[in-house]
Short mmCIF file of C-alpha atoms and ligand atoms in Angstrom, two decimals:
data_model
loop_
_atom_site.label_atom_id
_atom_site.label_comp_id
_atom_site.label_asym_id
_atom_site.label_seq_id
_atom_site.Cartn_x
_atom_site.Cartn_y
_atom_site.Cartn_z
CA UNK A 295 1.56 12.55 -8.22
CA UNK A 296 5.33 13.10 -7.68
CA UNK A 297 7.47 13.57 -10.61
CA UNK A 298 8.57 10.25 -10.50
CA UNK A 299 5.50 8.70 -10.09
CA UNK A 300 4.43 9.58 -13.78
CA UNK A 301 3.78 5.76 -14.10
CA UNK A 302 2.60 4.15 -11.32
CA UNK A 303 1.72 0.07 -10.95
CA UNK A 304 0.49 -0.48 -7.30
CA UNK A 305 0.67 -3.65 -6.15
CA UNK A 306 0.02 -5.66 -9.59
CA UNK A 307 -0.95 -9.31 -9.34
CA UNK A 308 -1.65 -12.14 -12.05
CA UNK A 309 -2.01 -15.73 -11.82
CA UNK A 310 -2.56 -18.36 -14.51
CA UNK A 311 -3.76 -21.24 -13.50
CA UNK A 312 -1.89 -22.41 -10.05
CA UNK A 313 0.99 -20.26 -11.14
CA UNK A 314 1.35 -16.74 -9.57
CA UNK A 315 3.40 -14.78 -12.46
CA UNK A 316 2.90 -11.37 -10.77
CA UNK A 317 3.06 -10.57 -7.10
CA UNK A 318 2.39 -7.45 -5.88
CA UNK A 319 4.64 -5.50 -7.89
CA UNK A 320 4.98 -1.66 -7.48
CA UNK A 321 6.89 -0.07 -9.97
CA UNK A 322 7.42 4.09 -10.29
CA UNK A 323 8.05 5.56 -13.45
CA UNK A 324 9.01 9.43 -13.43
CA UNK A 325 8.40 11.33 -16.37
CA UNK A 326 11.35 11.63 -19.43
CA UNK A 327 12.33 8.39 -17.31
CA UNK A 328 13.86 5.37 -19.35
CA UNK A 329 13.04 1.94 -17.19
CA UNK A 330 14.26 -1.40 -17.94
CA UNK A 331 12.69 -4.37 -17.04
CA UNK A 332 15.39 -7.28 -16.54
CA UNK A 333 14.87 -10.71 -15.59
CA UNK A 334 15.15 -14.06 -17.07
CA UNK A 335 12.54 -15.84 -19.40
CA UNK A 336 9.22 -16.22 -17.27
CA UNK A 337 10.20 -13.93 -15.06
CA UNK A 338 7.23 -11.78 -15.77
CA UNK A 339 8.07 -8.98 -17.95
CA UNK A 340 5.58 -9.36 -20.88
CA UNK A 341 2.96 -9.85 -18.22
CA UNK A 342 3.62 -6.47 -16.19
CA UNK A 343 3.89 -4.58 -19.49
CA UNK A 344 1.12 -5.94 -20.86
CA UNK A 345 -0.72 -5.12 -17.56
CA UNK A 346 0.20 -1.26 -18.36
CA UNK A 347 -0.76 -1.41 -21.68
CA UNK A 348 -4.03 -2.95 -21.11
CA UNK A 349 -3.70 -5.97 -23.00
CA UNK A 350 -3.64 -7.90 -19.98
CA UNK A 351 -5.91 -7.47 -16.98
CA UNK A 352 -4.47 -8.27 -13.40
CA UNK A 353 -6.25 -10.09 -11.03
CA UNK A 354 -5.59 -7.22 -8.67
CA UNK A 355 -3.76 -4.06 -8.67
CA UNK A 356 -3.83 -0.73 -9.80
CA UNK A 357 -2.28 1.42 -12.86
CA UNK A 358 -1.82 5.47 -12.98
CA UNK A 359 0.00 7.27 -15.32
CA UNK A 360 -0.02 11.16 -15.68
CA UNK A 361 -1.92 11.21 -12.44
CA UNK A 362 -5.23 9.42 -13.88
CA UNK A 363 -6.30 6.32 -12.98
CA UNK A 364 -5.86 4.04 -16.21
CA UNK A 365 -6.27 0.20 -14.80
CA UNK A 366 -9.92 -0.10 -15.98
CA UNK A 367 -9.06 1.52 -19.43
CA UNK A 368 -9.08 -0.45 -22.80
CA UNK A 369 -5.94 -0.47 -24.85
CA UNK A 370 -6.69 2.41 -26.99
CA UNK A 371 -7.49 4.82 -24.45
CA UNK A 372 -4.50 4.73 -22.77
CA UNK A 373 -2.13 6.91 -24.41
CA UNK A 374 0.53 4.33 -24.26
CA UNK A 375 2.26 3.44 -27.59
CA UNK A 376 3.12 -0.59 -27.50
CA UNK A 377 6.75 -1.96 -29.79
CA UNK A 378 7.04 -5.58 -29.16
CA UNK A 379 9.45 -8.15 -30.66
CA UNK A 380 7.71 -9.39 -33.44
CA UNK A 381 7.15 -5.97 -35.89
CA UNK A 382 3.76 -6.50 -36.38
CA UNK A 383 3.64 -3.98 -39.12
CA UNK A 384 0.57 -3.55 -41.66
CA UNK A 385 1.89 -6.12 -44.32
CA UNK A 386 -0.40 -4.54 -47.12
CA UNK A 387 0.94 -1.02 -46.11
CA UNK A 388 4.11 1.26 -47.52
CA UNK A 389 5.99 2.64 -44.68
CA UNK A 390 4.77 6.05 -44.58
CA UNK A 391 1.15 4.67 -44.64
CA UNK A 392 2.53 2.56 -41.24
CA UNK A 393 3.62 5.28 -39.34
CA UNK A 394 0.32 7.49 -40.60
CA UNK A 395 -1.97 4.35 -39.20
CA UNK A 396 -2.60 5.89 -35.53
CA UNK A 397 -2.88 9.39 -37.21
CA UNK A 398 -5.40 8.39 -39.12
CA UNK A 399 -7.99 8.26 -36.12
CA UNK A 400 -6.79 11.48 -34.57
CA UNK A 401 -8.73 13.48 -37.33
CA UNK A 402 -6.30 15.19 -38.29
CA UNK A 403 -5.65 17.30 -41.73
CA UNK A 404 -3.59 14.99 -44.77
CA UNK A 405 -0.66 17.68 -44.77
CA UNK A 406 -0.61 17.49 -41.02
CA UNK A 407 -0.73 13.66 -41.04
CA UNK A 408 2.03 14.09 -44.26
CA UNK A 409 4.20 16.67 -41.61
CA UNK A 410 4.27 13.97 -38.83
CA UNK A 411 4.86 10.86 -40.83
CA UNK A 412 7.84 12.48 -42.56
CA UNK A 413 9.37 13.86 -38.95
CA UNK A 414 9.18 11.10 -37.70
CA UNK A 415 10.47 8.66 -40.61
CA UNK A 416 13.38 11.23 -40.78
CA UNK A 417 13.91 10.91 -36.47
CA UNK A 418 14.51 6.88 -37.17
CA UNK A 419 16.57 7.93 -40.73
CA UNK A 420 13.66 5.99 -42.79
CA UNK A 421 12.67 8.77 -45.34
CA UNK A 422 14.07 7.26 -48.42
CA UNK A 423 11.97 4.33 -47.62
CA UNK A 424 8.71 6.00 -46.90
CA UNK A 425 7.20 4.64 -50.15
CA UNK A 426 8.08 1.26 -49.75
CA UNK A 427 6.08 -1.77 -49.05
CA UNK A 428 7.48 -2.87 -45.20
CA UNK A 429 7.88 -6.61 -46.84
CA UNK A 430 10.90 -5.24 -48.83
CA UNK A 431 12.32 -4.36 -45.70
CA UNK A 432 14.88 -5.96 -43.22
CA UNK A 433 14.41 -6.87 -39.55
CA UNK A 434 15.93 -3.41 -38.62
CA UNK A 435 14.14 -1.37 -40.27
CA UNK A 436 11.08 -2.58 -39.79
CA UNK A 437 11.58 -2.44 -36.02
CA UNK A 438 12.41 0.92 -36.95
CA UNK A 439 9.13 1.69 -39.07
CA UNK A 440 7.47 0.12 -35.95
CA UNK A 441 9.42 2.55 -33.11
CA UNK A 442 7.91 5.73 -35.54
CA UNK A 443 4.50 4.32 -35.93
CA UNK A 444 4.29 4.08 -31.88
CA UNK A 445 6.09 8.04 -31.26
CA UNK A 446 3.99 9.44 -34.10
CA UNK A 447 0.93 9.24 -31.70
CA UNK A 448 3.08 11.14 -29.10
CA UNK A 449 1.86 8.38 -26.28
CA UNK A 450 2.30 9.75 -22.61
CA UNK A 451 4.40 6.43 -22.45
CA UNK A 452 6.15 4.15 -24.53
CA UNK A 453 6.17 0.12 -23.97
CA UNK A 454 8.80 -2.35 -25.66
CA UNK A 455 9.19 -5.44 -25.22
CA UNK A 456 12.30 -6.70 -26.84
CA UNK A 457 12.31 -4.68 -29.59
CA UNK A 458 15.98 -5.91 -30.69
CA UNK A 459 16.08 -9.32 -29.64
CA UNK A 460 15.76 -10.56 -33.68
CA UNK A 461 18.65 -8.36 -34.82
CA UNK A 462 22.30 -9.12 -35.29
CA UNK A 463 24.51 -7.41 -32.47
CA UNK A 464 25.75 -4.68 -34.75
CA UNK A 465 22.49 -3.28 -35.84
CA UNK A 466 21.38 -4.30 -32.10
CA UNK A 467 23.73 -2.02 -30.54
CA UNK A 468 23.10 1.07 -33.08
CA UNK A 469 19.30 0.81 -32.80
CA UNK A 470 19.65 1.02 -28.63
CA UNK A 471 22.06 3.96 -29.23
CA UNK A 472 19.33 5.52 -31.75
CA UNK A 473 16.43 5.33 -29.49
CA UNK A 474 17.81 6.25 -26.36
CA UNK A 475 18.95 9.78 -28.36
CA UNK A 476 15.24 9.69 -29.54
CA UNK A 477 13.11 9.35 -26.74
CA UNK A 478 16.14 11.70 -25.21
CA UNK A 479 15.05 14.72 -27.78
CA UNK A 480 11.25 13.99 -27.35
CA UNK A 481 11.29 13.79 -23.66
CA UNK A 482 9.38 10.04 -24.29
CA UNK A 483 8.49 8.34 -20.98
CA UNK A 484 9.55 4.65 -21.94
CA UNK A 485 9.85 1.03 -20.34
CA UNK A 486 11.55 -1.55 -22.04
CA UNK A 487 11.50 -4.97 -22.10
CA UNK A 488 15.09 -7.42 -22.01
CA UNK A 489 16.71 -10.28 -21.16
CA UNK A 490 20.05 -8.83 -21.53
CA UNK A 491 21.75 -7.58 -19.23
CA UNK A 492 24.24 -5.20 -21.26
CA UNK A 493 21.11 -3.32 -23.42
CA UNK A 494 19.73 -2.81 -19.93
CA UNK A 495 22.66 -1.15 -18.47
CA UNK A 496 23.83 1.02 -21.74
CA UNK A 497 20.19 2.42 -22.22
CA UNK A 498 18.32 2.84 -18.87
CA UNK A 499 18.08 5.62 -16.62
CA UNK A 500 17.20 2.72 -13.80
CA UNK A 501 16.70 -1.04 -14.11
CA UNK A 502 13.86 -3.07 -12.63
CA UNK A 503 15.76 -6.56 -11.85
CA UNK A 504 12.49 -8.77 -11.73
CA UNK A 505 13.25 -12.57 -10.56
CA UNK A 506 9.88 -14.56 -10.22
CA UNK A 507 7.01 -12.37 -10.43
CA UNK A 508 8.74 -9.98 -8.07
CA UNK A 509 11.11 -6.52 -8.59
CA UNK A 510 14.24 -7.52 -6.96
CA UNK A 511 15.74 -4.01 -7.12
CA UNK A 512 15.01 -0.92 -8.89
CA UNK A 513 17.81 1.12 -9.16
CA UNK A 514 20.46 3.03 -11.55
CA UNK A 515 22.22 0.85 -13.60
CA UNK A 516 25.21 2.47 -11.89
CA UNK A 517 23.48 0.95 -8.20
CA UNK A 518 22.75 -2.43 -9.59
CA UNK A 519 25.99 -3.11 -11.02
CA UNK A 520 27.98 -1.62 -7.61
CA UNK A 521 25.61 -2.27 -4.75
CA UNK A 522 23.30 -5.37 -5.89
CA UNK A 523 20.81 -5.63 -3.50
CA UNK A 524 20.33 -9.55 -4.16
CA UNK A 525 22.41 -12.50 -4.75
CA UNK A 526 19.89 -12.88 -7.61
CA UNK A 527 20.96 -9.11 -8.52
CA UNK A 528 24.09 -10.05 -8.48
CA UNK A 529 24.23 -13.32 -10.48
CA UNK A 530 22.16 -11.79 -13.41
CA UNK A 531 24.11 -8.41 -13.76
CA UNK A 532 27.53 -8.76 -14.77
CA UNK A 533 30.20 -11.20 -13.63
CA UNK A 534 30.51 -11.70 -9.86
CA UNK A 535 33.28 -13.52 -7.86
CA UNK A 536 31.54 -15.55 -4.69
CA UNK A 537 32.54 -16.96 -1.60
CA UNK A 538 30.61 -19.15 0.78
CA UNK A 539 31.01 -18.57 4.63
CA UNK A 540 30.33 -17.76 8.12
CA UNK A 541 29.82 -14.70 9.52
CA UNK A 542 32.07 -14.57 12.72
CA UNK A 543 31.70 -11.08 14.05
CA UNK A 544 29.91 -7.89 12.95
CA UNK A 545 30.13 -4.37 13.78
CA UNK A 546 27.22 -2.39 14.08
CA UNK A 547 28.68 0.21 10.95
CA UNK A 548 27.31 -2.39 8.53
CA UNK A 549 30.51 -4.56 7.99
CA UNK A 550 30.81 -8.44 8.97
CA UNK A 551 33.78 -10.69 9.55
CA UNK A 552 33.37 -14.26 7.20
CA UNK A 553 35.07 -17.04 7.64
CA UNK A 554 35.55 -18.52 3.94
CA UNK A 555 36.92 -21.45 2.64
CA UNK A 556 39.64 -19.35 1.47
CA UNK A 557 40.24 -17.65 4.48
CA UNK A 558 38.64 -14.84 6.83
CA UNK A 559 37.36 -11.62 4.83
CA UNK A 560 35.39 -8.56 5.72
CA UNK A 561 32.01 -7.55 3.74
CA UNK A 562 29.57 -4.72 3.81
CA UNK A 563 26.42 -6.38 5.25
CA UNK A 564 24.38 -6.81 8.71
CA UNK A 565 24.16 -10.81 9.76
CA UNK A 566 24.41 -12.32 13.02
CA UNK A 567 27.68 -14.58 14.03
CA UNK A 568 27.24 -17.86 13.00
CA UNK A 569 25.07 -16.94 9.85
CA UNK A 570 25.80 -18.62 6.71
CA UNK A 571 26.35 -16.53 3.98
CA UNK A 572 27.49 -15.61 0.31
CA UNK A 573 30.11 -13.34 0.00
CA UNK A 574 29.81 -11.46 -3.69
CA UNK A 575 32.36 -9.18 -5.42
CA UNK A 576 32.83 -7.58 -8.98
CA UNK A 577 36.18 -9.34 -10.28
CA UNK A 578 37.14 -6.20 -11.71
CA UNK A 579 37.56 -4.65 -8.48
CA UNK A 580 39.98 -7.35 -7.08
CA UNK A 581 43.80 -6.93 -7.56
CA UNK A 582 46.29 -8.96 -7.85
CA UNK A 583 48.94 -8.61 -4.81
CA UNK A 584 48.93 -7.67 -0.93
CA UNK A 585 47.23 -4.46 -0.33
CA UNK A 586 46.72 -2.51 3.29
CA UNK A 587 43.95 -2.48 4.86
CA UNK A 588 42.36 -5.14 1.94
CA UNK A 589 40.82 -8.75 2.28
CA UNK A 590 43.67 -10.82 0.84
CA UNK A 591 43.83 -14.13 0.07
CA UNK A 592 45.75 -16.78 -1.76
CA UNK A 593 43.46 -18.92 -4.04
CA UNK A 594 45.10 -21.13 -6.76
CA UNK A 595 44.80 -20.37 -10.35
CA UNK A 596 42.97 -22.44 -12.36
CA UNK A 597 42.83 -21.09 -15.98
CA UNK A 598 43.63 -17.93 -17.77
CA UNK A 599 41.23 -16.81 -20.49
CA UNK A 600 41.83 -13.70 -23.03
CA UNK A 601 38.83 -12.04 -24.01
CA UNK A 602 40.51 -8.85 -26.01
CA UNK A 603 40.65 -5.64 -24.28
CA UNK A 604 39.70 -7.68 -20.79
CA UNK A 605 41.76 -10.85 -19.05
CA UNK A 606 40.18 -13.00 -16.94
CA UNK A 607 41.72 -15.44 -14.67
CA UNK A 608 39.92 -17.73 -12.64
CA UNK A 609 40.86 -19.61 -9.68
CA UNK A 610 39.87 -23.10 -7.95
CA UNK A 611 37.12 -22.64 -5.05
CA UNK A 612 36.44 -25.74 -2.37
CA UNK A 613 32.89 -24.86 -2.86
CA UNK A 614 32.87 -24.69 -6.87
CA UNK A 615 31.73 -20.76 -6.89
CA UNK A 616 32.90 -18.73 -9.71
CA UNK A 617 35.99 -17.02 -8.24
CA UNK A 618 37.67 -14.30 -10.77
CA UNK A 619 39.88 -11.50 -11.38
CA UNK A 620 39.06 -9.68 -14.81
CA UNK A 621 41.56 -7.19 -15.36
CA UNK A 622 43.53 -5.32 -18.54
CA UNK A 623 47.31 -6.46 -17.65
CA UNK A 624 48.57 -9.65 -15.79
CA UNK A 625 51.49 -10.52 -13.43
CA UNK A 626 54.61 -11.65 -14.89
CA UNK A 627 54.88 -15.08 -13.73
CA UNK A 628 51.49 -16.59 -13.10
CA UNK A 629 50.86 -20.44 -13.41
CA UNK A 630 47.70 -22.56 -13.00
CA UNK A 631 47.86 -24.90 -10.31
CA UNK A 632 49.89 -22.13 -7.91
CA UNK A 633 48.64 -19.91 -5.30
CA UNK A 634 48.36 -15.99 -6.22
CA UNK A 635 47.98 -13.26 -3.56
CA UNK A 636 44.64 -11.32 -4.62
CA UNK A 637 43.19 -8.56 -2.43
CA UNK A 638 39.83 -6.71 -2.61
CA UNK A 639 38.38 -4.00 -0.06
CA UNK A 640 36.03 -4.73 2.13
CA UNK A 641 33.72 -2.20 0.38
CA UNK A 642 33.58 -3.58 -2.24
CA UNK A 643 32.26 -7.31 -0.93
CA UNK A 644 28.68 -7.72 0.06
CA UNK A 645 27.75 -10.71 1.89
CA UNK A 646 24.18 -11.80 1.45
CA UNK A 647 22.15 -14.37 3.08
CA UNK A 648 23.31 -17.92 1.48
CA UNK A 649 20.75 -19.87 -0.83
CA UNK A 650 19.85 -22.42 1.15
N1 ATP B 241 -1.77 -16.31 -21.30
C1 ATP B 241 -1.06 -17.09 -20.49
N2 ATP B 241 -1.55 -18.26 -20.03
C2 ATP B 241 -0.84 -19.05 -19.19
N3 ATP B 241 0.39 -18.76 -18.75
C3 ATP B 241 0.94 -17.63 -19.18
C4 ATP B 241 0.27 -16.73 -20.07
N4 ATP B 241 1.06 -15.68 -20.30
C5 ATP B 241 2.19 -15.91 -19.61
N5 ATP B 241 2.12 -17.07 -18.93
C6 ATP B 241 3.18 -17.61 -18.06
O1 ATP B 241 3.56 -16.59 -17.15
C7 ATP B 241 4.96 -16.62 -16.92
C8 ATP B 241 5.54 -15.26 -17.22
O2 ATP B 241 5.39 -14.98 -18.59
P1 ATP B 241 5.95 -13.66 -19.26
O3 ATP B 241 5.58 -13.73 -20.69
O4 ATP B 241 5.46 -12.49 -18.49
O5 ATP B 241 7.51 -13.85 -19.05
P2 ATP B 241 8.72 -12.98 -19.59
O6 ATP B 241 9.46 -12.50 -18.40
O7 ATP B 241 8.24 -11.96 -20.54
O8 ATP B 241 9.60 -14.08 -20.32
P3 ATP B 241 10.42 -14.01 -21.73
O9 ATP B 241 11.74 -13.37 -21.42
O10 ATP B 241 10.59 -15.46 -22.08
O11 ATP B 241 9.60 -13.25 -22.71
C9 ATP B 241 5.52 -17.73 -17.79
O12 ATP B 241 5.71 -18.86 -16.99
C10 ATP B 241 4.44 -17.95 -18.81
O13 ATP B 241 4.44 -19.28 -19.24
MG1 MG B 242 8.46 -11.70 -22.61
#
């Protein structure tokens, strides 16, 4: 075991039915590490983490963690605390006697138990409530009751699986900030569950981008949003401008010539002439104007659309591909239905194979 192997799923597979979910996914976890799995509904996610927890068993596959061999373990020998969406607290339980639940089994001493459950309540700022039935409390905190009942174990690894998804963005945002400081300070190993894009890339050390029962790319959210390694990447994470094309020449340093509809550009990316392909870049790193050296083009402006702090501006694309600037300050002088020189560096476009 490395220390980033502290997790490790080896080649996980599940099936129901005709339908492969999972297939043949390896995924590393290093220790302290905070992992988010991203993907779109059915993607897989529950599955895989249920898979580590032991809830589910995979038709093949194996599951390590700590350096032990865990894939034939039930649930509760796992060491692996579980948070999912729906609170699933103890209903006939205060909140103290929640987060005490796990304790409980540990045979432990009561002022031990007492010591813990009131740490912990303090960590997720719950103390005043620890008397409290968990029915007189809201969504938020009773995620938050749940997220001490599952640390108060001290798991080797922590699971959640949309923990958030029922609260209102405020709260939403707070409770991401909160945990990531708290696994932070407890040096938690966890993987977490979302759909969303932006709670993967504020709170993860590195993302898992799952797409059909398969890990896309597992990299820093830093990575992902830069370098996607997939047009699926690409498309899920953040806004992307596209272009559809030809490759026309390459040079073995990793760069291609495309011939778009807009015109010729250069991209990072290793295709053959005559290739088709997509050509993908972040519209925050396109400029408006001629620059040296840059891909530069002259689409026409379609629309203009304030969204606060950011601007975007879109333009019209003979192949009906998003194609956008987003930027803090526009041109003097811009007007839909006219061409605007835009340029872009070839580092910064990736071409990918097209979806065919
Ligand atoms: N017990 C089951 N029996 C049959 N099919 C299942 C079962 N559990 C999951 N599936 C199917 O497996 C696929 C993946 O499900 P999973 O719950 O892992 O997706 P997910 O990525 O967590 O999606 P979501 O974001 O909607 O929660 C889905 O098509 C789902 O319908
Ligand atoms: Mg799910």
């Amino acid at each position: 075991m490395t220390n980033d192997q502290f997790l490790s799923v080896r080649q996980a597979s599940k099936s129901f039915g005709t339908a492969t979910v999972l297939d043949g996914v390896d995924l590393d976890v290093g220790r302290a590490e905070f992992v988010s799995l991203l993907g779109p509904s059915g993607c897989g996610k529950t599955t895989l983490l249920r898979i580590i927890a032991g809830l589910t068993v995979a038709d093949a596959g194996t599951v390590l963690l700590d350096g032990a061999d865990i894939t034939r373990l039930p649930p509760h020998r796992r060491d692996v605390g579980v948070v999912f969406q729906s609170y699933a607290l103890f209903p006939h339980l205060s909140v103290a006697e929640n987060v005490a639940f796990g304790l409980a089994a540990k045979n432990m001493r009561r002022d031990e138990i007492a010591a813990i459950v009131a740490r912990f309540l303090d960590l997720v700022h719950m103390s005043a409530y620890a008397d409290r039935s968990v029915k007189a409390l809201s969504g938020g905190q009773q995620q938050r009751v749940a997220v001490a009942r599952a640390l108060a174990v001290r798991p080797k690894l922590l699971l959640l699986d949309e923990p958030f998804s029922a609260l209102d963005r405020k709260l939403r945002e707070t409770m991401q900030i909160e945990l990531r400081r708290l696994l932070r300070e407890l040096g938690i190993t966890a993987i977490f569950v979302t759909h969303d894009q932006d709670e993967a890339l504020i709170m993860s050390d590195r993302i898992a981008v799952m797409n059909a029962g398969r890990i896309e790319q597992f990299d820093t959210p830093e990575t992902i949003y830069a370098r996607p390694a997939t047009v699926f990447a690409l498309e899920f994470v953040g806004l992307s401008a596209r272009l559809a094309g030809t490759v026309t020449a390459y040079d073995p340093a990793g760069m291609v010539a495309v011939d778009t509809a807009l015109g010729p550009v250069r991209a990072r990316g290793r295709f053959a002439p005559g290739s088709r392909v997509l050509v993908g870049v972040r519209p925050e790193r396109i400029a408006f104007g001629r620059q040296d050296g840059a891909n530069t083009l002259s689409p026409v402006l379609a629309d203009i659309v304030f969204q606060g702090a950011r601007i975007q501006a879109h333009f019209q694309t003979p192949d009906d591909l998003p194609f956008l600037i987003e930027t803090t300050t526009l041109p003097a002088g811009l007007a839909p239905g006219n061409p605007v020189p835009i340029s872009f560096s070839a580092d910064n476009a990736t071409a990918y194979p097209a979806v065919t």
